CSV table of C-alpha atoms in Angstrom, one decimal:
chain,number,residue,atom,x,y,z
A,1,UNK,CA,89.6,88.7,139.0
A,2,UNK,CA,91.7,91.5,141.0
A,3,UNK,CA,92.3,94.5,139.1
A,4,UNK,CA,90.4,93.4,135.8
A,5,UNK,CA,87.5,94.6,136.7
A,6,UNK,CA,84.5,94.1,134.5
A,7,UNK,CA,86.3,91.2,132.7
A,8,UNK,CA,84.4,91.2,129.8
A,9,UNK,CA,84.2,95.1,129.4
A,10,UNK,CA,87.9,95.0,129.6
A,11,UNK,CA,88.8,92.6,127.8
A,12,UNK,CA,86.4,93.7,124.9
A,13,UNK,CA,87.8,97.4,124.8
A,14,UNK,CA,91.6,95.9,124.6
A,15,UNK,CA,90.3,94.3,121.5
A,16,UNK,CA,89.0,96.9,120.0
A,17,UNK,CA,91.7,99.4,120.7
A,18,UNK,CA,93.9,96.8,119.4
A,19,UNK,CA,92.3,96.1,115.8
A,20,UNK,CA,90.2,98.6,115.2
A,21,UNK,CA,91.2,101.8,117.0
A,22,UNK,CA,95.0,101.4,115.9
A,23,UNK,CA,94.8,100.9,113.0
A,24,UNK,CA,92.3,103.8,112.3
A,25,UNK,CA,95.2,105.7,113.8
A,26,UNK,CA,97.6,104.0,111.2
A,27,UNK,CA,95.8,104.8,108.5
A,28,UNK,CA,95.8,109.0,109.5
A,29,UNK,CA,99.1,108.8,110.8
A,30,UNK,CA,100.5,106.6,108.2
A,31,UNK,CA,101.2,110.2,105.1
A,32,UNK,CA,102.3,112.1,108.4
A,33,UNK,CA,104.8,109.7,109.8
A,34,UNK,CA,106.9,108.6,106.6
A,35,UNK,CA,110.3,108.0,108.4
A,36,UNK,CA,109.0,105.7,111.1
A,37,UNK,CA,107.0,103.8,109.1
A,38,UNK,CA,109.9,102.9,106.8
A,39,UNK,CA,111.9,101.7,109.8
A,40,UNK,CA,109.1,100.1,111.0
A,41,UNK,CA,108.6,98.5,107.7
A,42,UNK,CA,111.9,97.2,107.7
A,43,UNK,CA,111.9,95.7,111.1
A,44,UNK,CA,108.0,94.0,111.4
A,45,UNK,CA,108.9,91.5,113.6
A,46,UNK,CA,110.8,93.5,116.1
A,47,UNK,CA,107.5,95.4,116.5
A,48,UNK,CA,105.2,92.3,116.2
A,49,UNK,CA,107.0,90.7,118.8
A,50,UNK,CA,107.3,94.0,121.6
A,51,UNK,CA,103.3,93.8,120.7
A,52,UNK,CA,102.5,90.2,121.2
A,53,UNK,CA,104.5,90.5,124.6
A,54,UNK,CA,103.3,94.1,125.6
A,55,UNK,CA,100.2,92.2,125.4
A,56,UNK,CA,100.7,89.2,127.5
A,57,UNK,CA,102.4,91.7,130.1
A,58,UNK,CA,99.4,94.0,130.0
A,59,UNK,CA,96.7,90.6,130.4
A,60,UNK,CA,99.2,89.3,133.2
A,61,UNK,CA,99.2,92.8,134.9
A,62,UNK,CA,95.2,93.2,134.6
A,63,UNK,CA,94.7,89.5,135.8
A,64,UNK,CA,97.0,89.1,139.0
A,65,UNK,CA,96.7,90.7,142.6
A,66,UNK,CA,100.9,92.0,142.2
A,67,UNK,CA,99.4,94.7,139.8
A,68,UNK,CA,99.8,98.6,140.6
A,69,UNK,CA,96.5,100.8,139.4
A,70,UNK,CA,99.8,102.5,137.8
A,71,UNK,CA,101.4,100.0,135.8
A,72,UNK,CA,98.3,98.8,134.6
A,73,UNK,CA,97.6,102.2,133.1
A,74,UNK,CA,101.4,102.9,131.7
A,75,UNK,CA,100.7,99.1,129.4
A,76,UNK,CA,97.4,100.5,128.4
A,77,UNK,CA,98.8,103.3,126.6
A,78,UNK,CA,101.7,101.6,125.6
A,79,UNK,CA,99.7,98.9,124.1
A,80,UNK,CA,98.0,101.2,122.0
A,81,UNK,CA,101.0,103.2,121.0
A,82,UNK,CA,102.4,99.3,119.9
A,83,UNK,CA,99.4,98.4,118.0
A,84,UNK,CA,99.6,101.6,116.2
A,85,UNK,CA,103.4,100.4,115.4
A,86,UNK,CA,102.2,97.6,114.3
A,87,UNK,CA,99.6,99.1,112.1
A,88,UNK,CA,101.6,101.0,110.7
A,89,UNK,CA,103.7,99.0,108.0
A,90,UNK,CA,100.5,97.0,107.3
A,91,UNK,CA,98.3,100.2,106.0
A,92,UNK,CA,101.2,102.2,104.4
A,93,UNK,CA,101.4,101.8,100.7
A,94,UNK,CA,105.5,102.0,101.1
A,95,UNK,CA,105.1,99.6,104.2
A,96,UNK,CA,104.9,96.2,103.8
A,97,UNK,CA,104.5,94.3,100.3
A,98,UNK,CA,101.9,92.1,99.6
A,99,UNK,CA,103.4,89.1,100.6
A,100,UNK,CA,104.8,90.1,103.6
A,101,UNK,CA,101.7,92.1,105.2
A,102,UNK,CA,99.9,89.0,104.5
A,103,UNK,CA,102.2,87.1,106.8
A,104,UNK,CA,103.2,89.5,109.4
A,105,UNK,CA,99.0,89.8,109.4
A,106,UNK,CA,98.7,85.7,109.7
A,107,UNK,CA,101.2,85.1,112.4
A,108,UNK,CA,100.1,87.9,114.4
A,109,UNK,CA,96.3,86.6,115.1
A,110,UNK,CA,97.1,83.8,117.0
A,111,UNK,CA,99.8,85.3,118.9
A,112,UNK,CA,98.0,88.1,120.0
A,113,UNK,CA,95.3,85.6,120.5
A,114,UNK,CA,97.4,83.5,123.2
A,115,UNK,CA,96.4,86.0,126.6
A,116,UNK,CA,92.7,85.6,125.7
A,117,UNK,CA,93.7,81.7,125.9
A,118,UNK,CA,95.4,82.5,129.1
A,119,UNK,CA,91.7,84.3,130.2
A,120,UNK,CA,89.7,81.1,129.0
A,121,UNK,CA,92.1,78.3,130.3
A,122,UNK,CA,91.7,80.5,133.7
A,123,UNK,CA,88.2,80.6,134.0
A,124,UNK,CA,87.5,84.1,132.2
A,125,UNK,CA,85.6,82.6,129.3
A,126,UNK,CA,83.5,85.4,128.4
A,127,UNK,CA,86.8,87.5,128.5
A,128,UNK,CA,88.8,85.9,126.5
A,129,UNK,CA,86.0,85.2,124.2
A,130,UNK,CA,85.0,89.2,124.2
A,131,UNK,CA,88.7,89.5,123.4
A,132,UNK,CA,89.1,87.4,120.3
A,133,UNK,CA,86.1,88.4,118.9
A,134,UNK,CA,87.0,91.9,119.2
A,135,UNK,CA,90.3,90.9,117.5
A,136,UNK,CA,88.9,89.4,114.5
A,137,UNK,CA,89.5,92.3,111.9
A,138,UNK,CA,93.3,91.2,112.1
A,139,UNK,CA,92.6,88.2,110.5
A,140,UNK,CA,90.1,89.8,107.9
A,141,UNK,CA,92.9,92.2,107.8
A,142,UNK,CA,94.9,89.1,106.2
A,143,UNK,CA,92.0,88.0,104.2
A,144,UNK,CA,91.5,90.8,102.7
A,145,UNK,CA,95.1,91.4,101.8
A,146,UNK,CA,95.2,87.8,100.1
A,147,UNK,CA,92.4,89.2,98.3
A,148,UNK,CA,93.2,92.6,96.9
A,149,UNK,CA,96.5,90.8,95.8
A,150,UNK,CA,95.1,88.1,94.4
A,151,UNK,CA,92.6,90.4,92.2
A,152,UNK,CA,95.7,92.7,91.6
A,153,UNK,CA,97.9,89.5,90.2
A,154,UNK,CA,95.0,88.8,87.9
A,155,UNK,CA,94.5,92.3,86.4
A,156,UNK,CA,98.1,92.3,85.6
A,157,UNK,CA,98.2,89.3,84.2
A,158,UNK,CA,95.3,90.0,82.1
A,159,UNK,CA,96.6,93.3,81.1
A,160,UNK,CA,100.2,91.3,79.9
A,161,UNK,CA,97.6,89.1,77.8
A,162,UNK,CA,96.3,92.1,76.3
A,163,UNK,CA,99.8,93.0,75.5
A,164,UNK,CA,100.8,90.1,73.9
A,165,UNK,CA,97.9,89.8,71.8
A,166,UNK,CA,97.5,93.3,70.7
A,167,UNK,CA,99.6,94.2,67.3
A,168,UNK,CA,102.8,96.0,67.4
């Protein structure tokens, strides 16, 4: 395991940075930031797709023996920078609606769970497991947005009830 060091230290802290670190950072940069997050609002899968493979570049890099100390640092920063990006449209209240932030937020567990595949198909178990664990608040991210829209749909159409019902 050249250049990963303590695998499962690693692999955890990527994890963590990527779902519950950036998105802290969202959330505070989210009022601050209005412009980019309306452009990255409109383009989500640009941005989930430079993370998904900043990612897999960032695993490949920690993983293999072809790896500068360098490079490896350069895509840990850039990851986080990315997963702040991606963040960004999914915590905004002018980002994403509620369809589409639960989407972007479904498709993008897996994919982001493929390189801790790549660390349990190659022997890393406790890696890869330490990194999708780590990773779980994406898809309770997704939950919890099917949620909060669901309660929200119901509320409105209780209040239209309400409307209806009530005399004019």
């Amino acid at each position: 395991m050249a250049g990963m060091g303590n695998g499962v230290a690693d692999a955890a802290a990527m994890g963590l940075a990527m779902a519950v670190i950036a998105p802290l950072l969202a959330l505070y940069f989210s009022g601050r930031v209005a412009k980019i997050v309306r452009v990255l609002a409109r383009h989500p899968a640009l941005v989930l797709t430079a993370f998904v493979f900043e990612h897999a570049a960032l695993i490949a890099a920690m993983t293999g023996y072809w790896s500068p100390a360098w490079l490896t640092g350069l895509l840990r920063i850039s990851l986080v920078v990315i997963a702040v990006a991606f963040w960004l449209p999914v915590v905004d209240r002018n980002g994403l609606g509620d369809a589409a932030r639960i989407v972007y937020l479904f498709i993008a567990g897996p994919l982001l769970d493929l390189p801790a595949l790549y660390l349990i198909a190659s022997g890393r178990s406790a890696a890869g497991i330490a990194m999708i664990v780590t990773m779980l608040p994406i898809p309770l991210a997704a939950v919890t947005a099917v949620y909060s829209w669901m309660r929200r749909e119901e509320r409105d159409a209780i209040e239209l009830q309400r409307l209806r019902e009530s005399p004019s």
